Amino acid sequence: GQNIDQPTEMTATEGAIVQINCTYQTSGFNGLFWYQQHAGEAPTFLSYNVLDGLEEKGRFSSFLSRSKGYSYLLLKELQMKDSASYLCAVRDDLRGGATNKLIFGTGTLLAVQP
Amino acid sequence: DTEVTQTPKHLVMGMTNKKSLKCEQHMGHRAMYWYKQKAKKPPELMFVYSYEKLSINESVPSRFSPECPNSSLLNLHLHALQPEDSALYLCASSPGLASPDEQFFGPGTRLTVL
């Protein structure tokens, strides 16, 4: 079966650092995406990992360990506008070809407080 | 133009109505997707089109009928829906189905079925 887990909610303080974890068990794996989604808006792409290790992009970094089925998104210097849902998604090409099928995790609602 | 547009933004329909959702992109992307997102849940894939051909149908009921008239347009025809079909319907596109193509999401159509 397909299972992607994230904490449901997190709270952090403006200016701080927060780490959002994602664990996955999927039939296929061809990369992991992180998306940000503000309430009532479309998900927007944050990062992509296909190899183990850390990818850094400004205030956002994402880490992947394929052997552990684990990823995290690290947000530094938190701003109020970072309050949003953060979605972890695994790309599954199970059907033996490129399908770019994304299986989304449950999402983490982050609240940044002053 | 790096935008996926969707119309209408909101739609209320009765169970006997027939309506259509529209999605458009002008980024030259050859893969387009329909997702369904219930409140406080992650997006769930419904359909994938690649080069205007249906590539994936995630066992979606036949009351949802996708159509891709050309590479820029994706429609979702709705007929005889149920109240439980009320959700946010998101369209997305990507350059193709090959790795590592991120998906660009539209703002969604919020559908209410009475």
PDB file of C-alpha atoms in Angstrom:
ATOM      1  CA  GLY A   1       0.000   0.000   0.000  1.00  0.00           C
ATOM      2  CA  GLN A   2       0.896   3.662  -0.200  1.00  0.00           C
ATOM      3  CA  ASN A   3       1.532   5.511   3.026  1.00  0.00           C
ATOM      4  CA  ILE A   4       3.000   8.980   3.453  1.00  0.00           C
ATOM      5  CA  ASP A   5       2.916  10.479   6.944  1.00  0.00           C
ATOM      6  CA  GLN A   6       3.519  13.988   8.224  1.00  0.00           C
ATOM      7  CA  PRO A   7       2.651  15.703  11.503  1.00  0.00           C
ATOM      8  CA  THR A   8      -0.785  17.268  11.265  1.00  0.00           C
ATOM      9  CA  GLU A   9       0.051  20.629  12.805  1.00  0.00           C
ATOM     10  CA  MET A  10       3.114  22.540  13.996  1.00  0.00           C
ATOM     11  CA  THR A  11       3.620  25.928  15.605  1.00  0.00           C
ATOM     12  CA  ALA A  12       6.793  28.000  15.483  1.00  0.00           C
ATOM     13  CA  THR A  13       7.943  31.508  16.255  1.00  0.00           C
ATOM     14  CA  GLU A  14       8.843  34.208  13.759  1.00  0.00           C
ATOM     15  CA  GLY A  15      12.587  34.203  13.077  1.00  0.00           C
ATOM     16  CA  ALA A  16      13.047  30.632  14.297  1.00  0.00           C
ATOM     17  CA  ILE A  17      13.843  27.392  12.431  1.00  0.00           C
ATOM     18  CA  VAL A  18      11.320  24.594  11.959  1.00  0.00           C
ATOM     19  CA  GLN A  19      11.738  21.066  10.594  1.00  0.00           C
ATOM     20  CA  ILE A  20       8.771  19.261   9.044  1.00  0.00           C
ATOM     21  CA  ASN A  21       9.230  15.502   8.751  1.00  0.00           C
ATOM     22  CA  CYS A  22       7.797  13.119   6.182  1.00  0.00           C
ATOM     23  CA  THR A  23       8.021   9.319   6.206  1.00  0.00           C
ATOM     24  CA  TYR A  24       6.889   7.234   3.295  1.00  0.00           C
ATOM     25  CA  GLN A  25       6.227   3.658   2.259  1.00  0.00           C
ATOM     26  CA  THR A  26       5.277   3.472  -1.408  1.00  0.00           C
ATOM     27  CA  SER A  27       5.327   0.767  -4.060  1.00  0.00           C
ATOM     28  CA  GLY A  28       7.519   2.870  -6.335  1.00  0.00           C
ATOM     29  CA  PHE A  29       9.808   5.832  -5.784  1.00  0.00           C
ATOM     30  CA  ASN A  30      11.252   8.261  -8.278  1.00  0.00           C
ATOM     31  CA  GLY A  31      11.744  11.394  -6.242  1.00  0.00           C
ATOM     32  CA  LEU A  32      10.143  13.408  -3.470  1.00  0.00           C
ATOM     33  CA  PHE A  33       8.620  16.878  -3.750  1.00  0.00           C
ATOM     34  CA  TRP A  34       7.691  19.485  -1.174  1.00  0.00           C
ATOM     35  CA  TYR A  35       4.861  21.892  -1.916  1.00  0.00           C
ATOM     36  CA  GLN A  36       3.500  24.860   0.037  1.00  0.00           C
ATOM     37  CA  GLN A  37      -0.227  25.538   0.032  1.00  0.00           C
ATOM     38  CA  HIS A  38      -1.849  28.620   1.544  1.00  0.00           C
ATOM     39  CA  ALA A  39      -5.488  28.253   2.501  1.00  0.00           C
ATOM     40  CA  GLY A  40      -7.738  28.355  -0.554  1.00  0.00           C
ATOM     41  CA  GLU A  41      -4.803  28.575  -2.964  1.00  0.00           C
ATOM     42  CA  ALA A  42      -2.918  26.252  -5.304  1.00  0.00           C
ATOM     43  CA  PRO A  43       0.072  24.234  -4.082  1.00  0.00           C
ATOM     44  CA  THR A  44       3.367  25.839  -5.113  1.00  0.00           C
ATOM     45  CA  PHE A  45       6.599  23.920  -5.647  1.00  0.00           C
ATOM     46  CA  LEU A  46       9.337  24.280  -3.027  1.00  0.00           C
ATOM     47  CA  SER A  47      11.888  21.533  -3.578  1.00  0.00           C
ATOM     48  CA  TYR A  48      12.708  18.184  -5.142  1.00  0.00           C
ATOM     49  CA  ASN A  49      15.006  15.365  -3.944  1.00  0.00           C
ATOM     50  CA  VAL A  50      15.761  12.189  -5.839  1.00  0.00           C
ATOM     51  CA  LEU A  51      19.185  11.328  -4.379  1.00  0.00           C
ATOM     52  CA  ASP A  52      20.082  11.087  -0.701  1.00  0.00           C
ATOM     53  CA  GLY A  53      21.260  14.274   0.906  1.00  0.00           C
ATOM     54  CA  LEU A  54      20.407  17.881   1.421  1.00  0.00           C
ATOM     55  CA  GLU A  55      19.128  20.348  -1.184  1.00  0.00           C
ATOM     56  CA  GLU A  56      19.290  24.009  -0.189  1.00  0.00           C
ATOM     57  CA  LYS A  57      17.288  26.823  -1.713  1.00  0.00           C
ATOM     58  CA  GLY A  58      17.466  30.103   0.156  1.00  0.00           C
ATOM     59  CA  ARG A  59      15.562  29.831   3.434  1.00  0.00           C
ATOM     60  CA  PHE A  60      14.287  26.350   2.525  1.00  0.00           C
ATOM     61  CA  SER A  61      16.240  23.090   2.588  1.00  0.00           C
ATOM     62  CA  SER A  62      15.042  19.549   2.020  1.00  0.00           C
ATOM     63  CA  PHE A  63      16.702  16.293   2.991  1.00  0.00           C
ATOM     64  CA  LEU A  64      16.125  12.759   1.739  1.00  0.00           C
ATOM     65  CA  SER A  65      17.160   9.320   2.992  1.00  0.00           C
ATOM     66  CA  ARG A  66      15.834   6.678   0.615  1.00  0.00           C
ATOM     67  CA  SER A  67      16.971   3.754   2.779  1.00  0.00           C
ATOM     68  CA  LYS A  68      14.951   5.115   5.698  1.00  0.00           C
ATOM     69  CA  GLY A  69      11.980   6.312   3.652  1.00  0.00           C
ATOM     70  CA  TYR A  70      12.398   9.710   5.263  1.00  0.00           C
ATOM     71  CA  SER A  71      12.536  13.334   4.251  1.00  0.00           C
ATOM     72  CA  TYR A  72      12.370  16.653   6.014  1.00  0.00           C
ATOM     73  CA  LEU A  73      11.786  20.251   5.014  1.00  0.00           C
ATOM     74  CA  LEU A  74      13.750  22.846   6.975  1.00  0.00           C
ATOM     75  CA  LEU A  75      12.519  26.418   7.053  1.00  0.00           C
ATOM     76  CA  LYS A  76      14.894  29.061   8.447  1.00  0.00           C
ATOM     77  CA  GLU A  77      14.271  32.659   9.544  1.00  0.00           C
ATOM     78  CA  LEU A  78      10.563  32.025   9.684  1.00  0.00           C
ATOM     79  CA  GLN A  79       8.245  34.774   8.497  1.00  0.00           C
ATOM     80  CA  MET A  80       4.534  35.216   9.166  1.00  0.00           C
ATOM     81  CA  LYS A  81       3.835  34.545   5.481  1.00  0.00           C
ATOM     82  CA  ASP A  82       5.269  31.026   5.928  1.00  0.00           C
ATOM     83  CA  SER A  83       2.056  30.062   7.752  1.00  0.00           C
ATOM     84  CA  ALA A  84       0.620  27.489   5.356  1.00  0.00           C
ATOM     85  CA  SER A  85       0.209  23.767   4.756  1.00  0.00           C
ATOM     86  CA  TYR A  86       3.332  21.908   3.652  1.00  0.00           C
ATOM     87  CA  LEU A  87       2.770  18.847   1.502  1.00  0.00           C
ATOM     88  CA  CYS A  88       5.260  16.066   0.970  1.00  0.00           C
ATOM     89  CA  ALA A  89       4.643  14.133  -2.285  1.00  0.00           C
ATOM     90  CA  VAL A  90       6.317  11.009  -3.647  1.00  0.00           C
ATOM     91  CA  ARG A  91       6.637  10.539  -7.390  1.00  0.00           C
ATOM     92  CA  ASP A  92       5.562   7.010  -8.225  1.00  0.00           C
ATOM     93  CA  ASP A  93       6.392   5.521 -11.625  1.00  0.00           C
ATOM     94  CA  LEU A  94       5.191   2.079 -10.586  1.00  0.00           C
ATOM     95  CA  ARG A  95       3.621   1.244 -13.904  1.00  0.00           C
ATOM     96  CA  GLY A  96       7.021   0.696 -15.486  1.00  0.00           C
ATOM     97  CA  GLY A  97       7.052   3.931 -17.358  1.00  0.00           C
ATOM     98  CA  ALA A  98       7.155   7.639 -16.737  1.00  0.00           C
ATOM     99  CA  THR A  99       3.826   8.681 -15.293  1.00  0.00           C
ATOM    100  CA  ASN A 100       4.856  11.540 -12.988  1.00  0.00           C
ATOM    101  CA  LYS A 101       2.155  10.357 -10.602  1.00  0.00           C
ATOM    102  CA  LEU A 102       2.375  12.236  -7.307  1.00  0.00           C
ATOM    103  CA  ILE A 103       1.112  10.697  -4.098  1.00  0.00           C
ATOM    104  CA  PHE A 104       0.661  13.402  -1.490  1.00  0.00           C
ATOM    105  CA  GLY A 105       1.169  13.078   2.223  1.00  0.00           C
ATOM    106  CA  THR A 106      -1.382  14.185   4.756  1.00  0.00           C
ATOM    107  CA  GLY A 107       0.083  17.697   4.914  1.00  0.00           C
ATOM    108  CA  THR A 108       1.409  19.716   7.865  1.00  0.00           C
ATOM    109  CA  LEU A 109      -0.335  22.938   8.837  1.00  0.00           C
ATOM    110  CA  LEU A 110       2.331  25.341  10.094  1.00  0.00           C
ATOM    111  CA  ALA A 111       1.347  28.339  12.187  1.00  0.00           C
ATOM    112  CA  VAL A 112       4.028  31.013  12.620  1.00  0.00           C
ATOM    113  CA  GLN A 113       3.453  33.198  15.667  1.00  0.00           C
ATOM    114  CA  PRO A 114       4.951  36.628  16.389  1.00  0.00           C
TER     115      PRO A 114
ATOM    116  CA  ASP B   1       3.420  33.077 -18.895  1.00  0.00           C
ATOM    117  CA  THR B   2       4.023  30.627 -16.039  1.00  0.00           C
ATOM    118  CA  GLU B   3       0.440  30.262 -14.960  1.00  0.00           C
ATOM    119  CA  VAL B   4      -2.219  27.605 -14.962  1.00  0.00           C
ATOM    120  CA  THR B   5      -5.677  29.142 -15.045  1.00  0.00           C
ATOM    121  CA  GLN B   6      -8.936  27.486 -14.076  1.00  0.00           C
ATOM    122  CA  THR B   7     -12.542  28.527 -14.557  1.00  0.00           C
ATOM    123  CA  PRO B   8     -14.867  28.916 -12.855  1.00  0.00           C
ATOM    124  CA  LYS B   9     -13.416  29.710  -9.420  1.00  0.00           C
ATOM    125  CA  HIS B  10     -16.588  28.534  -7.709  1.00  0.00           C
ATOM    126  CA  LEU B  11     -19.392  26.290  -8.956  1.00  0.00           C
ATOM    127  CA  VAL B  12     -22.617  25.209  -7.301  1.00  0.00           C
ATOM    128  CA  MET B  13     -24.606  22.513  -9.063  1.00  0.00           C
ATOM    129  CA  GLY B  14     -27.482  20.168  -8.444  1.00  0.00           C
ATOM    130  CA  MET B  15     -27.210  16.414  -8.777  1.00  0.00           C
ATOM    131  CA  THR B  16     -29.001  16.423 -12.142  1.00  0.00           C
ATOM    132  CA  ASN B  17     -26.924  19.220 -13.689  1.00  0.00           C
ATOM    133  CA  LYS B  18     -24.223  18.928 -16.320  1.00  0.00           C
ATOM    134  CA  LYS B  19     -21.302  21.319 -15.999  1.00  0.00           C
ATOM    135  CA  SER B  20     -17.686  21.572 -17.104  1.00  0.00           C
ATOM    136  CA  LEU B  21     -14.495  22.731 -15.439  1.00  0.00           C
ATOM    137  CA  LYS B  22     -11.838  24.294 -17.633  1.00  0.00           C
ATOM    138  CA  CYS B  23      -8.073  24.484 -17.288  1.00  0.00           C
ATOM    139  CA  GLU B  24      -5.598  26.285 -19.509  1.00  0.00           C
ATOM    140  CA  GLN B  25      -1.821  26.697 -19.657  1.00  0.00           C
ATOM    141  CA  HIS B  26       0.445  28.407 -22.177  1.00  0.00           C
ATOM    142  CA  MET B  27       3.801  27.122 -20.951  1.00  0.00           C
ATOM    143  CA  GLY B  28       4.092  24.540 -23.717  1.00  0.00           C
ATOM    144  CA  HIS B  29       3.588  21.742 -21.210  1.00  0.00           C
ATOM    145  CA  ARG B  30       2.581  18.380 -22.668  1.00  0.00           C
ATOM    146  CA  ALA B  31       1.305  16.730 -19.489  1.00  0.00           C
ATOM    147  CA  MET B  32      -1.821  17.853 -17.645  1.00  0.00           C
ATOM    148  CA  TYR B  33      -3.493  16.543 -14.520  1.00  0.00           C
ATOM    149  CA  TRP B  34      -6.760  16.682 -12.569  1.00  0.00           C
ATOM    150  CA  TYR B  35      -6.692  16.366  -8.783  1.00  0.00           C
ATOM    151  CA  LYS B  36      -9.484  16.361  -6.215  1.00  0.00           C
ATOM    152  CA  GLN B  37      -8.857  17.892  -2.786  1.00  0.00           C
ATOM    153  CA  LYS B  38     -11.303  17.587   0.103  1.00  0.00           C
ATOM    154  CA  ALA B  39     -11.079  20.001   3.028  1.00  0.00           C
ATOM    155  CA  LYS B  40      -7.988  19.497   5.195  1.00  0.00           C
ATOM    156  CA  LYS B  41      -6.867  16.585   2.998  1.00  0.00           C
ATOM    157  CA  PRO B  42      -4.071  16.320   0.431  1.00  0.00           C
ATOM    158  CA  PRO B  43      -4.764  16.401  -3.319  1.00  0.00           C
ATOM    159  CA  GLU B  44      -5.657  13.037  -4.864  1.00  0.00           C
ATOM    160  CA  LEU B  45      -4.824  12.308  -8.475  1.00  0.00           C
ATOM    161  CA  MET B  46      -7.777  11.667 -10.782  1.00  0.00           C
ATOM    162  CA  PHE B  47      -6.471  11.784 -14.366  1.00  0.00           C
ATOM    163  CA  VAL B  48      -3.221  12.333 -16.259  1.00  0.00           C
ATOM    164  CA  TYR B  49      -2.985  13.375 -19.905  1.00  0.00           C
ATOM    165  CA  SER B  50       0.223  13.182 -21.903  1.00  0.00           C
ATOM    166  CA  TYR B  51       0.367  14.614 -25.399  1.00  0.00           C
ATOM    167  CA  GLU B  52      -3.420  14.927 -25.353  1.00  0.00           C
ATOM    168  CA  LYS B  53      -3.895  11.222 -24.624  1.00  0.00           C
ATOM    169  CA  LEU B  54      -5.276   9.850 -21.374  1.00  0.00           C
ATOM    170  CA  SER B  55      -2.369   8.238 -19.557  1.00  0.00           C
ATOM    171  CA  ILE B  56      -3.821   7.514 -16.118  1.00  0.00           C
ATOM    172  CA  ASN B  57      -7.387   7.166 -14.834  1.00  0.00           C
ATOM    173  CA  GLU B  58      -7.287   6.495 -11.097  1.00  0.00           C
ATOM    174  CA  SER B  59     -10.516   4.476 -11.132  1.00  0.00           C
ATOM    175  CA  VAL B  60     -12.570   7.652 -11.164  1.00  0.00           C
ATOM    176  CA  PRO B  61     -16.369   7.208 -11.463  1.00  0.00           C
ATOM    177  CA  SER B  62     -17.746   7.779 -14.949  1.00  0.00           C
ATOM    178  CA  ARG B  63     -19.742  10.801 -13.794  1.00  0.00           C
ATOM    179  CA  PHE B  64     -16.381  12.603 -14.197  1.00  0.00           C
ATOM    180  CA  SER B  65     -15.321  12.739 -17.835  1.00  0.00           C
ATOM    181  CA  PRO B  66     -12.012  14.378 -18.787  1.00  0.00           C
ATOM    182  CA  GLU B  67     -11.218  15.825 -22.173  1.00  0.00           C
ATOM    183  CA  CYS B  68      -8.039  17.290 -23.639  1.00  0.00           C
ATOM    184  CA  PRO B  69      -8.987  19.089 -26.864  1.00  0.00           C
ATOM    185  CA  ASN B  70      -5.446  20.399 -27.415  1.00  0.00           C
ATOM    186  CA  SER B  71      -2.140  20.689 -25.616  1.00  0.00           C
ATOM    187  CA  SER B  72      -3.135  23.894 -23.806  1.00  0.00           C
ATOM    188  CA  LEU B  73      -6.607  22.945 -22.621  1.00  0.00           C
ATOM    189  CA  LEU B  74      -7.999  20.389 -20.225  1.00  0.00           C
ATOM    190  CA  ASN B  75     -11.673  20.019 -19.384  1.00  0.00           C
ATOM    191  CA  LEU B  76     -13.509  18.010 -16.760  1.00  0.00           C
ATOM    192  CA  HIS B  77     -17.140  17.299 -17.633  1.00  0.00           C
ATOM    193  CA  LEU B  78     -19.426  16.669 -14.683  1.00  0.00           C
ATOM    194  CA  HIS B  79     -22.757  14.857 -14.777  1.00  0.00           C
ATOM    195  CA  ALA B  80     -25.023  13.402 -12.107  1.00  0.00           C
ATOM    196  CA  LEU B  81     -22.627  14.216  -9.285  1.00  0.00           C
ATOM    197  CA  GLN B  82     -23.206  13.362  -5.648  1.00  0.00           C
ATOM    198  CA  PRO B  83     -22.891  15.702  -2.639  1.00  0.00           C
ATOM    199  CA  GLU B  84     -19.735  13.840  -1.600  1.00  0.00           C
ATOM    200  CA  ASP B  85     -18.104  15.042  -4.826  1.00  0.00           C
ATOM    201  CA  SER B  86     -17.998  18.547  -3.339  1.00  0.00           C
ATOM    202  CA  ALA B  87     -14.323  19.483  -3.197  1.00  0.00           C
ATOM    203  CA  LEU B  88     -11.599  21.697  -4.634  1.00  0.00           C
ATOM    204  CA  TYR B  89     -10.667  20.482  -8.117  1.00  0.00           C
ATOM    205  CA  LEU B  90      -7.098  21.321  -9.026  1.00  0.00           C
ATOM    206  CA  CYS B  91      -5.559  21.238 -12.466  1.00  0.00           C
ATOM    207  CA  ALA B  92      -1.801  20.957 -12.916  1.00  0.00           C
ATOM    208  CA  SER B  93       0.640  20.787 -15.792  1.00  0.00           C
ATOM    209  CA  SER B  94       4.258  19.766 -16.297  1.00  0.00           C
ATOM    210  CA  PRO B  95       6.650  19.838 -19.255  1.00  0.00           C
ATOM    211  CA  GLY B  96       6.240  16.098 -19.695  1.00  0.00           C
ATOM    212  CA  LEU B  97       6.070  12.922 -17.686  1.00  0.00           C
ATOM    213  CA  ALA B  98       9.824  12.463 -17.456  1.00  0.00           C
ATOM    214  CA  SER B  99      11.752  13.128 -14.283  1.00  0.00           C
ATOM    215  CA  PRO B 100      12.233  15.576 -12.629  1.00  0.00           C
ATOM    216  CA  ASP B 101       9.332  17.642 -13.829  1.00  0.00           C
ATOM    217  CA  GLU B 102       7.614  19.658 -11.143  1.00  0.00           C
ATOM    218  CA  GLN B 103       3.897  20.149 -11.541  1.00  0.00           C
ATOM    219  CA  PHE B 104       2.473  23.663 -11.720  1.00  0.00           C
ATOM    220  CA  PHE B 105      -0.939  23.942 -10.119  1.00  0.00           C
ATOM    221  CA  GLY B 106      -3.859  26.179 -10.947  1.00  0.00           C
ATOM    222  CA  PRO B 107      -5.886  27.949  -8.228  1.00  0.00           C
ATOM    223  CA  GLY B 108      -8.641  25.353  -8.403  1.00  0.00           C
ATOM    224  CA  THR B 109     -12.407  25.300  -8.811  1.00  0.00           C
ATOM    225  CA  ARG B 110     -14.355  24.980  -5.577  1.00  0.00           C
ATOM    226  CA  LEU B 111     -17.305  22.739  -6.396  1.00  0.00           C
ATOM    227  CA  THR B 112     -20.402  22.363  -4.254  1.00  0.00           C
ATOM    228  CA  VAL B 113     -22.959  19.694  -5.177  1.00  0.00           C
ATOM    229  CA  LEU B 114     -26.392  20.188  -3.630  1.00  0.00           C
TER     230      LEU B 114
END
